Amino acid sequence: MSRYGFRGLAAGRRLLLEVAVIGAAAMAIGLTVNYGMVMNAFSGKTVATPVVSPSQPEEVRFPDPVEMDEVRELLVDGALLIDARHQDDYRKAHIAGAVSLPLGTITEQLASFQAQVAKDRTLVAYCNGFGCPDSFDLGIILLKNGFQDVLVFEGGFPEWRDAGLPIEGEGQ
Amino acid sequence: MKTLRLVLFHASRLLLGSTFVYAGLIKADDPVAFAGQVANYQLLPYAWNYLVAAILPWLELICGALLILNRWVRPATLILGLLNLVFMVALVSLIVRGIDIDCGCFRPDAEVKTSPLAALWRDAGLMVLVVLVWVLDRRKNRQESAHG
């Protein structure tokens, strides 16, 4: 092999090594910084950080996450979808069949909701997709107030709408 | 001509580097929201969206910083070029499947939505910068080794 051939091979190896070092560094930092998030995601626990007031007791129950396909099956089995977004958003468009229970008005609406919905019914809360904590916070409140089976659909309204599944509302 | 090439190289390197540092910083600041954007592409299983959201921003950040610092320019450019290619394929898949979501390229909670097509054009522009940095860096190295 010519002198230039050896040089090219060595340069290629060095480039691959440097690429590997950068990739390893990004993985090490990313996984260290986001260890909890990744572990929760892979163990099927909730990922979004719910807003829990310091006055709440230590043994807070968190709602489990469900994916879109599971939500569809749960709806067939009689689950109730709860829209945790603002009332205006719900009016414009929401997942077909969902009831509105905005996190901001839960204090006023909780009593009437408890009166209308059986405590053992499966409830699936959603809001504006990943990163939106309202459905988690609502789920915590519902679990704390006696509802036994509360789940959170993390993909929420955007994932459902983008999948072309049925939605309803004034804007539709 | 040589000076012009040198100016073009450094300008492209700094622009590409700062773009990815900015994109990486924003995503690293809110990885859960970014995971949501990745999930909206409907390409990966549930948990993998979080794995991508944990690592990708740091890869962009490190490569962008290396370009700004003018260190390890070739591997950083190669990684950013490959990432950009993956982004473009993902955006094309959105267009083909008729999914109209915000691309999630920069701010996960962006009020102004960037459509997949607009994001594709922007990525094409970034790809031009990647090619410029790659080609001009090689020329620069050849000239330096020829003189050395």
PDB file of C-alpha atoms in Angstrom:
ATOM      1  CA  MET A   1       0.000   0.000   0.000  1.00  0.00           C
ATOM      2  CA  SER A   2       1.278   3.488  -0.859  1.00  0.00           C
ATOM      3  CA  ARG A   3       2.312   6.047   1.724  1.00  0.00           C
ATOM      4  CA  TYR A   4      -0.885   8.033   0.992  1.00  0.00           C
ATOM      5  CA  GLY A   5      -2.992   4.895   1.365  1.00  0.00           C
ATOM      6  CA  PHE A   6      -1.634   4.292   4.870  1.00  0.00           C
ATOM      7  CA  ARG A   7      -2.158   7.938   5.739  1.00  0.00           C
ATOM      8  CA  GLY A   8      -5.772   7.814   4.529  1.00  0.00           C
ATOM      9  CA  LEU A   9      -6.462   4.640   6.501  1.00  0.00           C
ATOM     10  CA  ALA A  10      -4.967   6.111   9.661  1.00  0.00           C
ATOM     11  CA  ALA A  11      -6.985   9.318   9.224  1.00  0.00           C
ATOM     12  CA  GLY A  12     -10.185   7.296   8.735  1.00  0.00           C
ATOM     13  CA  ARG A  13      -9.527   5.277  11.897  1.00  0.00           C
ATOM     14  CA  ARG A  14      -8.776   8.425  13.851  1.00  0.00           C
ATOM     15  CA  LEU A  15     -11.990  10.030  12.598  1.00  0.00           C
ATOM     16  CA  LEU A  16     -14.055   7.000  13.670  1.00  0.00           C
ATOM     17  CA  LEU A  17     -12.367   6.986  17.073  1.00  0.00           C
ATOM     18  CA  GLU A  18     -13.137  10.677  17.575  1.00  0.00           C
ATOM     19  CA  VAL A  19     -16.761  10.136  16.505  1.00  0.00           C
ATOM     20  CA  ALA A  20     -17.022   7.287  19.028  1.00  0.00           C
ATOM     21  CA  VAL A  21     -15.531   9.429  21.812  1.00  0.00           C
ATOM     22  CA  ILE A  22     -18.017  12.260  21.138  1.00  0.00           C
ATOM     23  CA  GLY A  23     -20.922   9.796  21.016  1.00  0.00           C
ATOM     24  CA  ALA A  24     -19.825   8.130  24.258  1.00  0.00           C
ATOM     25  CA  ALA A  25     -19.469  11.510  25.981  1.00  0.00           C
ATOM     26  CA  ALA A  26     -22.974  12.567  24.886  1.00  0.00           C
ATOM     27  CA  MET A  27     -24.429   9.258  26.107  1.00  0.00           C
ATOM     28  CA  ALA A  28     -22.605   9.480  29.432  1.00  0.00           C
ATOM     29  CA  ILE A  29     -23.699  13.062  30.127  1.00  0.00           C
ATOM     30  CA  GLY A  30     -27.237  12.630  28.779  1.00  0.00           C
ATOM     31  CA  LEU A  31     -27.908   9.426  30.724  1.00  0.00           C
ATOM     32  CA  THR A  32     -26.346  10.799  33.919  1.00  0.00           C
ATOM     33  CA  VAL A  33     -28.332  14.040  33.816  1.00  0.00           C
ATOM     34  CA  ASN A  34     -31.603  12.327  32.803  1.00  0.00           C
ATOM     35  CA  TYR A  35     -31.145   9.014  34.641  1.00  0.00           C
ATOM     36  CA  GLY A  36     -34.457   9.242  36.515  1.00  0.00           C
ATOM     37  CA  MET A  37     -36.471  10.158  33.427  1.00  0.00           C
ATOM     38  CA  VAL A  38     -35.054   7.339  31.302  1.00  0.00           C
ATOM     39  CA  MET A  39     -35.388   4.724  34.066  1.00  0.00           C
ATOM     40  CA  ASN A  40     -38.991   5.743  34.731  1.00  0.00           C
ATOM     41  CA  ALA A  41     -39.814   5.558  31.030  1.00  0.00           C
ATOM     42  CA  PHE A  42     -38.319   2.084  30.640  1.00  0.00           C
ATOM     43  CA  SER A  43     -39.962   0.790  33.814  1.00  0.00           C
ATOM     44  CA  GLY A  44     -43.369   2.088  32.717  1.00  0.00           C
ATOM     45  CA  LYS A  45     -43.701   4.720  35.436  1.00  0.00           C
ATOM     46  CA  THR A  46     -44.870   8.284  34.918  1.00  0.00           C
ATOM     47  CA  VAL A  47     -42.233  10.610  33.563  1.00  0.00           C
ATOM     48  CA  ALA A  48     -43.549  14.147  33.791  1.00  0.00           C
ATOM     49  CA  THR A  49     -42.861  15.815  37.108  1.00  0.00           C
ATOM     50  CA  PRO A  50     -46.201  16.446  38.741  1.00  0.00           C
ATOM     51  CA  VAL A  51     -46.759  19.594  40.735  1.00  0.00           C
ATOM     52  CA  VAL A  52     -47.331  18.319  44.245  1.00  0.00           C
ATOM     53  CA  SER A  53     -47.745  20.840  47.009  1.00  0.00           C
ATOM     54  CA  PRO A  54     -45.372  20.393  49.969  1.00  0.00           C
ATOM     55  CA  SER A  55     -48.352  20.044  52.293  1.00  0.00           C
ATOM     56  CA  GLN A  56     -49.347  16.771  50.643  1.00  0.00           C
ATOM     57  CA  PRO A  57     -48.396  13.596  52.510  1.00  0.00           C
ATOM     58  CA  GLU A  58     -45.393  11.521  51.440  1.00  0.00           C
ATOM     59  CA  GLU A  59     -47.459   8.536  50.240  1.00  0.00           C
ATOM     60  CA  VAL A  60     -48.905  10.269  47.175  1.00  0.00           C
ATOM     61  CA  ARG A  61     -50.193   7.810  44.570  1.00  0.00           C
ATOM     62  CA  PHE A  62     -49.210   8.597  41.010  1.00  0.00           C
ATOM     63  CA  PRO A  63     -51.280   7.660  37.972  1.00  0.00           C
ATOM     64  CA  ASP A  64     -49.738   5.140  35.580  1.00  0.00           C
ATOM     65  CA  PRO A  65     -49.098   6.105  31.937  1.00  0.00           C
ATOM     66  CA  VAL A  66     -50.931   4.446  29.047  1.00  0.00           C
ATOM     67  CA  GLU A  67     -50.239   4.557  25.344  1.00  0.00           C
ATOM     68  CA  MET A  68     -52.730   5.404  22.630  1.00  0.00           C
ATOM     69  CA  ASP A  69     -53.499   1.800  21.629  1.00  0.00           C
ATOM     70  CA  GLU A  70     -54.211   0.892  25.259  1.00  0.00           C
ATOM     71  CA  VAL A  71     -56.479   3.923  25.594  1.00  0.00           C
ATOM     72  CA  ARG A  72     -58.548   2.730  22.634  1.00  0.00           C
ATOM     73  CA  GLU A  73     -58.931  -0.708  24.226  1.00  0.00           C
ATOM     74  CA  LEU A  74     -59.808   0.802  27.606  1.00  0.00           C
ATOM     75  CA  LEU A  75     -62.507   2.950  25.980  1.00  0.00           C
ATOM     76  CA  VAL A  76     -64.077  -0.165  24.481  1.00  0.00           C
ATOM     77  CA  ASP A  77     -64.085  -1.636  28.006  1.00  0.00           C
ATOM     78  CA  GLY A  78     -65.930   1.403  29.372  1.00  0.00           C
ATOM     79  CA  ALA A  79     -63.171   3.699  30.580  1.00  0.00           C
ATOM     80  CA  LEU A  80     -63.920   7.436  30.866  1.00  0.00           C
ATOM     81  CA  LEU A  81     -61.641   9.938  29.155  1.00  0.00           C
ATOM     82  CA  ILE A  82     -61.044  13.165  31.068  1.00  0.00           C
ATOM     83  CA  ASP A  83     -59.795  16.311  29.376  1.00  0.00           C
ATOM     84  CA  ALA A  84     -57.643  18.201  31.895  1.00  0.00           C
ATOM     85  CA  ARG A  85     -57.056  21.194  29.613  1.00  0.00           C
ATOM     86  CA  HIS A  86     -58.662  24.616  29.868  1.00  0.00           C
ATOM     87  CA  GLN A  87     -62.387  24.731  29.116  1.00  0.00           C
ATOM     88  CA  ASP A  88     -61.771  26.868  25.975  1.00  0.00           C
ATOM     89  CA  ASP A  89     -59.413  24.255  24.522  1.00  0.00           C
ATOM     90  CA  TYR A  90     -61.979  21.554  25.252  1.00  0.00           C
ATOM     91  CA  ARG A  91     -64.712  23.582  23.529  1.00  0.00           C
ATOM     92  CA  LYS A  92     -62.606  24.024  20.391  1.00  0.00           C
ATOM     93  CA  ALA A  93     -61.680  20.351  20.056  1.00  0.00           C
ATOM     94  CA  HIS A  94     -61.339  17.309  22.280  1.00  0.00           C
ATOM     95  CA  ILE A  95     -61.108  13.543  22.005  1.00  0.00           C
ATOM     96  CA  ALA A  96     -64.541  12.189  21.094  1.00  0.00           C
ATOM     97  CA  GLY A  97     -66.452  11.151  24.199  1.00  0.00           C
ATOM     98  CA  ALA A  98     -64.141  12.889  26.674  1.00  0.00           C
ATOM     99  CA  VAL A  99     -65.550  14.941  29.533  1.00  0.00           C
ATOM    100  CA  SER A 100     -64.031  18.246  30.587  1.00  0.00           C
ATOM    101  CA  LEU A 101     -62.451  18.499  34.012  1.00  0.00           C
ATOM    102  CA  PRO A 102     -59.844  21.283  33.843  1.00  0.00           C
ATOM    103  CA  LEU A 103     -57.167  21.150  36.500  1.00  0.00           C
ATOM    104  CA  GLY A 104     -57.749  24.859  37.186  1.00  0.00           C
ATOM    105  CA  THR A 105     -61.359  24.296  38.243  1.00  0.00           C
ATOM    106  CA  ILE A 106     -61.014  20.913  39.984  1.00  0.00           C
ATOM    107  CA  THR A 107     -61.769  22.380  43.415  1.00  0.00           C
ATOM    108  CA  GLU A 108     -65.176  23.631  42.237  1.00  0.00           C
ATOM    109  CA  GLN A 109     -66.010  20.608  40.075  1.00  0.00           C
ATOM    110  CA  LEU A 110     -64.694  17.707  42.157  1.00  0.00           C
ATOM    111  CA  ALA A 111     -67.826  17.200  44.243  1.00  0.00           C
ATOM    112  CA  SER A 112     -70.160  17.012  41.268  1.00  0.00           C
ATOM    113  CA  PHE A 113     -67.696  14.767  39.409  1.00  0.00           C
ATOM    114  CA  GLN A 114     -67.546  12.414  42.399  1.00  0.00           C
ATOM    115  CA  ALA A 115     -71.330  12.329  42.469  1.00  0.00           C
ATOM    116  CA  GLN A 116     -71.610  11.389  38.811  1.00  0.00           C
ATOM    117  CA  VAL A 117     -68.745   8.936  38.285  1.00  0.00           C
ATOM    118  CA  ALA A 118     -68.295   5.566  39.996  1.00  0.00           C
ATOM    119  CA  LYS A 119     -65.128   5.318  42.095  1.00  0.00           C
ATOM    120  CA  ASP A 120     -64.119   2.020  40.499  1.00  0.00           C
ATOM    121  CA  ARG A 121     -64.472   3.212  36.912  1.00  0.00           C
ATOM    122  CA  THR A 122     -61.232   3.427  34.912  1.00  0.00           C
ATOM    123  CA  LEU A 123     -60.376   7.077  34.273  1.00  0.00           C
ATOM    124  CA  VAL A 124     -57.903   8.191  31.626  1.00  0.00           C
ATOM    125  CA  ALA A 125     -56.751  11.798  31.922  1.00  0.00           C
ATOM    126  CA  TYR A 126     -55.062  13.688  29.125  1.00  0.00           C
ATOM    127  CA  CYS A 127     -53.953  17.218  28.267  1.00  0.00           C
ATOM    128  CA  ASN A 128     -51.695  18.759  25.612  1.00  0.00           C
ATOM    129  CA  GLY A 129     -49.310  15.862  25.164  1.00  0.00           C
ATOM    130  CA  PHE A 130     -45.886  15.088  26.551  1.00  0.00           C
ATOM    131  CA  GLY A 131     -44.515  17.766  28.830  1.00  0.00           C
ATOM    132  CA  CYS A 132     -47.999  18.893  29.878  1.00  0.00           C
ATOM    133  CA  PRO A 133     -48.269  18.135  33.618  1.00  0.00           C
ATOM    134  CA  ASP A 134     -51.993  18.935  34.086  1.00  0.00           C
ATOM    135  CA  SER A 135     -53.211  15.380  33.436  1.00  0.00           C
ATOM    136  CA  PHE A 136     -50.725  13.984  35.988  1.00  0.00           C
ATOM    137  CA  ASP A 137     -51.683  16.542  38.604  1.00  0.00           C
ATOM    138  CA  LEU A 138     -55.366  15.866  37.956  1.00  0.00           C
ATOM    139  CA  GLY A 139     -54.691  12.116  38.195  1.00  0.00           C
ATOM    140  CA  ILE A 140     -53.020  12.569  41.583  1.00  0.00           C
ATOM    141  CA  ILE A 141     -55.984  14.585  42.852  1.00  0.00           C
ATOM    142  CA  LEU A 142     -58.496  11.995  41.607  1.00  0.00           C
ATOM    143  CA  LEU A 143     -56.534   9.131  43.198  1.00  0.00           C
ATOM    144  CA  LYS A 144     -56.315  11.091  46.434  1.00  0.00           C
ATOM    145  CA  ASN A 145     -60.080  11.582  46.362  1.00  0.00           C
ATOM    146  CA  GLY A 146     -61.028   7.954  46.188  1.00  0.00           C
ATOM    147  CA  PHE A 147     -60.922   7.057  42.501  1.00  0.00           C
ATOM    148  CA  GLN A 148     -59.180   3.701  42.293  1.00  0.00           C
ATOM    149  CA  ASP A 149     -58.043   3.342  38.697  1.00  0.00           C
ATOM    150  CA  VAL A 150     -56.665   6.560  37.212  1.00  0.00           C
ATOM    151  CA  LEU A 151     -54.346   6.528  34.222  1.00  0.00           C
ATOM    152  CA  VAL A 152     -52.676   9.219  32.135  1.00  0.00           C
ATOM    153  CA  PHE A 153     -52.508   9.267  28.359  1.00  0.00           C
ATOM    154  CA  GLU A 154     -49.223  11.140  27.932  1.00  0.00           C
ATOM    155  CA  GLY A 155     -49.489  11.685  24.172  1.00  0.00           C
ATOM    156  CA  GLY A 156     -52.735  13.494  24.917  1.00  0.00           C
ATOM    157  CA  PHE A 157     -54.871  15.412  22.466  1.00  0.00           C
ATOM    158  CA  PRO A 158     -52.055  16.125  19.915  1.00  0.00           C
ATOM    159  CA  GLU A 159     -51.104  12.449  19.494  1.00  0.00           C
ATOM    160  CA  TRP A 160     -54.753  11.382  19.199  1.00  0.00           C
ATOM    161  CA  ARG A 161     -55.579  14.113  16.679  1.00  0.00           C
ATOM    162  CA  ASP A 162     -52.442  13.503  14.617  1.00  0.00           C
ATOM    163  CA  ALA A 163     -53.253   9.793  14.447  1.00  0.00           C
ATOM    164  CA  GLY A 164     -56.539  10.735  12.753  1.00  0.00           C
ATOM    165  CA  LEU A 165     -58.690   9.308  15.559  1.00  0.00           C
ATOM    166  CA  PRO A 166     -62.128  10.790  16.255  1.00  0.00           C
ATOM    167  CA  ILE A 167     -62.284  14.232  17.825  1.00  0.00           C
ATOM    168  CA  GLU A 168     -65.183  16.615  18.333  1.00  0.00           C
ATOM    169  CA  GLY A 169     -65.772  20.253  19.283  1.00  0.00           C
ATOM    170  CA  GLU A 170     -66.795  23.633  17.902  1.00  0.00           C
ATOM    171  CA  GLY A 171     -63.735  23.897  15.668  1.00  0.00           C
ATOM    172  CA  GLN A 172     -64.436  20.582  13.933  1.00  0.00           C
TER     173      GLN A 172
ATOM    174  CA  MET B   1      -9.223  33.137  -3.131  1.00  0.00           C
ATOM    175  CA  LYS B   2      -7.529  31.327  -0.247  1.00  0.00           C
ATOM    176  CA  THR B   3      -8.597  34.059   2.192  1.00  0.00           C
ATOM    177  CA  LEU B   4     -12.164  33.907   0.909  1.00  0.00           C
ATOM    178  CA  ARG B   5     -12.239  30.140   1.482  1.00  0.00           C
ATOM    179  CA  LEU B   6     -10.865  30.600   4.984  1.00  0.00           C
ATOM    180  CA  VAL B   7     -13.500  33.215   5.831  1.00  0.00           C
ATOM    181  CA  LEU B   8     -16.240  30.998   4.393  1.00  0.00           C
ATOM    182  CA  PHE B   9     -14.973  28.020   6.403  1.00  0.00           C
ATOM    183  CA  HIS B  10     -14.903  29.878   9.719  1.00  0.00           C
ATOM    184  CA  ALA B  11     -18.244  31.601   9.081  1.00  0.00           C
ATOM    185  CA  SER B  12     -19.928  28.263   8.220  1.00  0.00           C
ATOM    186  CA  ARG B  13     -18.286  26.534  11.191  1.00  0.00           C
ATOM    187  CA  LEU B  14     -19.416  29.210  13.653  1.00  0.00           C
ATOM    188  CA  LEU B  15     -22.945  29.424  12.232  1.00  0.00           C
ATOM    189  CA  LEU B  16     -23.390  25.637  12.244  1.00  0.00           C
ATOM    190  CA  GLY B  17     -21.872  25.302  15.717  1.00  0.00           C
ATOM    191  CA  SER B  18     -23.926  28.064  17.308  1.00  0.00           C
ATOM    192  CA  THR B  19     -27.150  26.742  15.721  1.00  0.00           C
ATOM    193  CA  PHE B  20     -26.662  23.314  17.268  1.00  0.00           C
ATOM    194  CA  VAL B  21     -25.487  24.697  20.629  1.00  0.00           C
ATOM    195  CA  TYR B  22     -28.707  26.750  20.758  1.00  0.00           C
ATOM    196  CA  ALA B  23     -30.862  23.777  19.722  1.00  0.00           C
ATOM    197  CA  GLY B  24     -29.120  21.463  22.197  1.00  0.00           C
ATOM    198  CA  LEU B  25     -29.367  23.874  25.127  1.00  0.00           C
ATOM    199  CA  ILE B  26     -33.101  24.403  24.673  1.00  0.00           C
ATOM    200  CA  LYS B  27     -33.848  20.692  24.401  1.00  0.00           C
ATOM    201  CA  ALA B  28     -31.532  19.717  27.282  1.00  0.00           C
ATOM    202  CA  ASP B  29     -33.369  22.241  29.474  1.00  0.00           C
ATOM    203  CA  ASP B  30     -36.712  20.414  29.095  1.00  0.00           C
ATOM    204  CA  PRO B  31     -36.085  16.793  28.043  1.00  0.00           C
ATOM    205  CA  VAL B  32     -39.625  15.641  28.915  1.00  0.00           C
ATOM    206  CA  ALA B  33     -41.175  18.174  26.550  1.00  0.00           C
ATOM    207  CA  PHE B  34     -38.625  17.234  23.898  1.00  0.00           C
ATOM    208  CA  ALA B  35     -39.533  13.550  24.380  1.00  0.00           C
ATOM    209  CA  GLY B  36     -43.085  14.609  23.575  1.00  0.00           C
ATOM    210  CA  GLN B  37     -41.934  16.167  20.330  1.00  0.00           C
ATOM    211  CA  VAL B  38     -40.013  13.000  19.428  1.00  0.00           C
ATOM    212  CA  ALA B  39     -43.078  10.893  20.270  1.00  0.00           C
ATOM    213  CA  ASN B  40     -45.208  13.042  17.964  1.00  0.00           C
ATOM    214  CA  TYR B  41     -43.199  11.649  15.049  1.00  0.00           C
ATOM    215  CA  GLN B  42     -44.703   8.231  15.898  1.00  0.00           C
ATOM    216  CA  LEU B  43     -41.541   6.410  14.878  1.00  0.00           C
ATOM    217  CA  LEU B  44     -40.210   4.965  18.143  1.00  0.00           C
ATOM    218  CA  PRO B  45     -41.630   2.836  20.965  1.00  0.00           C
ATOM    219  CA  TYR B  46     -42.773   4.790  24.052  1.00  0.00           C
ATOM    220  CA  ALA B  47     -39.626   4.572  26.247  1.00  0.00           C
ATOM    221  CA  TRP B  48     -37.210   5.084  23.366  1.00  0.00           C
ATOM    222  CA  ASN B  49     -38.543   8.610  22.868  1.00  0.00           C
ATOM    223  CA  TYR B  50     -37.167   9.442  26.324  1.00  0.00           C
ATOM    224  CA  LEU B  51     -33.812   7.791  25.580  1.00  0.00           C
ATOM    225  CA  VAL B  52     -33.446   9.901  22.444  1.00  0.00           C
ATOM    226  CA  ALA B  53     -34.534  13.012  24.369  1.00  0.00           C
ATOM    227  CA  ALA B  54     -31.906  12.291  27.033  1.00  0.00           C
ATOM    228  CA  ILE B  55     -28.938  11.888  24.677  1.00  0.00           C
ATOM    229  CA  LEU B  56     -29.616  13.832  21.467  1.00  0.00           C
ATOM    230  CA  PRO B  57     -29.496  17.365  22.976  1.00  0.00           C
ATOM    231  CA  TRP B  58     -26.072  16.646  24.510  1.00  0.00           C
ATOM    232  CA  LEU B  59     -24.773  15.279  21.214  1.00  0.00           C
ATOM    233  CA  GLU B  60     -25.883  18.484  19.483  1.00  0.00           C
ATOM    234  CA  LEU B  61     -24.409  20.576  22.290  1.00  0.00           C
ATOM    235  CA  ILE B  62     -21.003  18.842  22.294  1.00  0.00           C
ATOM    236  CA  CYS B  63     -20.666  18.862  18.492  1.00  0.00           C
ATOM    237  CA  GLY B  64     -21.776  22.487  18.291  1.00  0.00           C
ATOM    238  CA  ALA B  65     -19.308  23.512  21.002  1.00  0.00           C
ATOM    239  CA  LEU B  66     -16.456  21.653  19.269  1.00  0.00           C
ATOM    240  CA  LEU B  67     -17.200  23.512  16.037  1.00  0.00           C
ATOM    241  CA  ILE B  68     -17.244  26.868  17.809  1.00  0.00           C
ATOM    242  CA  LEU B  69     -13.963  26.023  19.558  1.00  0.00           C
ATOM    243  CA  ASN B  70     -12.485  24.848  16.223  1.00  0.00           C
ATOM    244  CA  ARG B  71     -11.510  21.493  17.781  1.00  0.00           C
ATOM    245  CA  TRP B  72     -12.291  18.046  16.321  1.00  0.00           C
ATOM    246  CA  VAL B  73     -14.073  19.806  13.480  1.00  0.00           C
ATOM    247  CA  ARG B  74     -14.272  16.748  11.206  1.00  0.00           C
ATOM    248  CA  PRO B  75     -15.867  14.266  13.641  1.00  0.00           C
ATOM    249  CA  ALA B  76     -18.246  16.946  14.948  1.00  0.00           C
ATOM    250  CA  THR B  77     -19.262  17.880  11.394  1.00  0.00           C
ATOM    251  CA  LEU B  78     -19.685  14.224  10.435  1.00  0.00           C
ATOM    252  CA  ILE B  79     -21.990  13.584  13.428  1.00  0.00           C
ATOM    253  CA  LEU B  80     -24.038  16.729  12.774  1.00  0.00           C
ATOM    254  CA  GLY B  81     -24.302  15.789   9.099  1.00  0.00           C
ATOM    255  CA  LEU B  82     -25.580  12.311   9.976  1.00  0.00           C
ATOM    256  CA  LEU B  83     -27.991  13.742  12.573  1.00  0.00           C
ATOM    257  CA  ASN B  84     -29.272  16.250  10.043  1.00  0.00           C
ATOM    258  CA  LEU B  85     -29.795  13.442   7.540  1.00  0.00           C
ATOM    259  CA  VAL B  86     -31.805  11.455  10.112  1.00  0.00           C
ATOM    260  CA  PHE B  87     -33.885  14.584  10.883  1.00  0.00           C
ATOM    261  CA  MET B  88     -34.586  15.062   7.180  1.00  0.00           C
ATOM    262  CA  VAL B  89     -35.657  11.423   6.726  1.00  0.00           C
ATOM    263  CA  ALA B  90     -37.965  11.744   9.764  1.00  0.00           C
ATOM    264  CA  LEU B  91     -39.459  14.965   8.358  1.00  0.00           C
ATOM    265  CA  VAL B  92     -40.028  13.361   4.956  1.00  0.00           C
ATOM    266  CA  SER B  93     -41.768  10.451   6.709  1.00  0.00           C
ATOM    267  CA  LEU B  94     -44.094  12.986   8.416  1.00  0.00           C
ATOM    268  CA  ILE B  95     -44.950  14.567   5.078  1.00  0.00           C
ATOM    269  CA  VAL B  96     -45.514  11.172   3.432  1.00  0.00           C
ATOM    270  CA  ARG B  97     -47.777  10.034   6.308  1.00  0.00           C
ATOM    271  CA  GLY B  98     -49.666  13.351   6.297  1.00  0.00           C
ATOM    272  CA  ILE B  99     -48.823  14.150   9.938  1.00  0.00           C
ATOM    273  CA  ASP B 100     -48.774  17.912  10.464  1.00  0.00           C
ATOM    274  CA  ILE B 101     -46.967  18.557  13.755  1.00  0.00           C
ATOM    275  CA  ASP B 102     -44.424  21.064  15.011  1.00  0.00           C
ATOM    276  CA  CYS B 103     -40.981  19.739  14.056  1.00  0.00           C
ATOM    277  CA  GLY B 104     -39.596  20.163  17.601  1.00  0.00           C
ATOM    278  CA  CYS B 105     -36.306  21.262  16.079  1.00  0.00           C
ATOM    279  CA  PHE B 106     -35.673  23.994  18.605  1.00  0.00           C
ATOM    280  CA  ARG B 107     -38.085  25.120  21.322  1.00  0.00           C
ATOM    281  CA  PRO B 108     -40.295  22.192  22.427  1.00  0.00           C
ATOM    282  CA  ASP B 109     -43.083  24.547  23.556  1.00  0.00           C
ATOM    283  CA  ALA B 110     -42.889  26.818  20.501  1.00  0.00           C
ATOM    284  CA  GLU B 111     -45.935  29.026  20.085  1.00  0.00           C
ATOM    285  CA  VAL B 112     -45.282  29.388  16.373  1.00  0.00           C
ATOM    286  CA  LYS B 113     -45.436  25.961  14.757  1.00  0.00           C
ATOM    287  CA  THR B 114     -42.762  25.010  12.229  1.00  0.00           C
ATOM    288  CA  SER B 115     -44.320  22.673   9.688  1.00  0.00           C
ATOM    289  CA  PRO B 116     -42.408  19.564   8.537  1.00  0.00           C
ATOM    290  CA  LEU B 117     -41.904  21.101   5.082  1.00  0.00           C
ATOM    291  CA  ALA B 118     -40.484  24.372   6.471  1.00  0.00           C
ATOM    292  CA  ALA B 119     -38.230  22.370   8.803  1.00  0.00           C
ATOM    293  CA  LEU B 120     -37.057  20.277   5.865  1.00  0.00           C
ATOM    294  CA  TRP B 121     -35.957  23.401   4.001  1.00  0.00           C
ATOM    295  CA  ARG B 122     -34.142  24.650   7.093  1.00  0.00           C
ATOM    296  CA  ASP B 123     -32.376  21.298   7.489  1.00  0.00           C
ATOM    297  CA  ALA B 124     -31.367  21.447   3.819  1.00  0.00           C
ATOM    298  CA  GLY B 125     -29.746  24.821   4.580  1.00  0.00           C
ATOM    299  CA  LEU B 126     -27.912  23.308   7.546  1.00  0.00           C
ATOM    300  CA  MET B 127     -26.773  20.448   5.312  1.00  0.00           C
ATOM    301  CA  VAL B 128     -25.197  23.007   2.963  1.00  0.00           C
ATOM    302  CA  LEU B 129     -23.251  24.370   5.960  1.00  0.00           C
ATOM    303  CA  VAL B 130     -22.200  20.824   6.920  1.00  0.00           C
ATOM    304  CA  VAL B 131     -20.871  20.174   3.408  1.00  0.00           C
ATOM    305  CA  LEU B 132     -19.100  23.544   3.313  1.00  0.00           C
ATOM    306  CA  VAL B 133     -17.349  22.947   6.650  1.00  0.00           C
ATOM    307  CA  TRP B 134     -16.398  19.382   5.679  1.00  0.00           C
ATOM    308  CA  VAL B 135     -14.976  20.280   2.245  1.00  0.00           C
ATOM    309  CA  LEU B 136     -13.266  23.512   3.249  1.00  0.00           C
ATOM    310  CA  ASP B 137     -11.716  21.897   6.345  1.00  0.00           C
ATOM    311  CA  ARG B 138     -10.204  19.155   4.170  1.00  0.00           C
ATOM    312  CA  ARG B 139      -8.771  21.717   1.754  1.00  0.00           C
ATOM    313  CA  LYS B 140      -7.377  23.724   4.655  1.00  0.00           C
ATOM    314  CA  ASN B 141      -5.741  20.626   6.157  1.00  0.00           C
ATOM    315  CA  ARG B 142      -4.254  19.614   2.820  1.00  0.00           C
ATOM    316  CA  GLN B 143      -2.779  23.067   2.320  1.00  0.00           C
ATOM    317  CA  GLU B 144      -1.392  23.111   5.844  1.00  0.00           C
ATOM    318  CA  SER B 145       0.213  19.663   5.448  1.00  0.00           C
ATOM    319  CA  ALA B 146       1.604  20.645   2.037  1.00  0.00           C
ATOM    320  CA  HIS B 147       3.238  23.740   3.536  1.00  0.00           C
ATOM    321  CA  GLY B 148       4.301  21.888   6.682  1.00  0.00           C
TER     322      GLY B 148
END
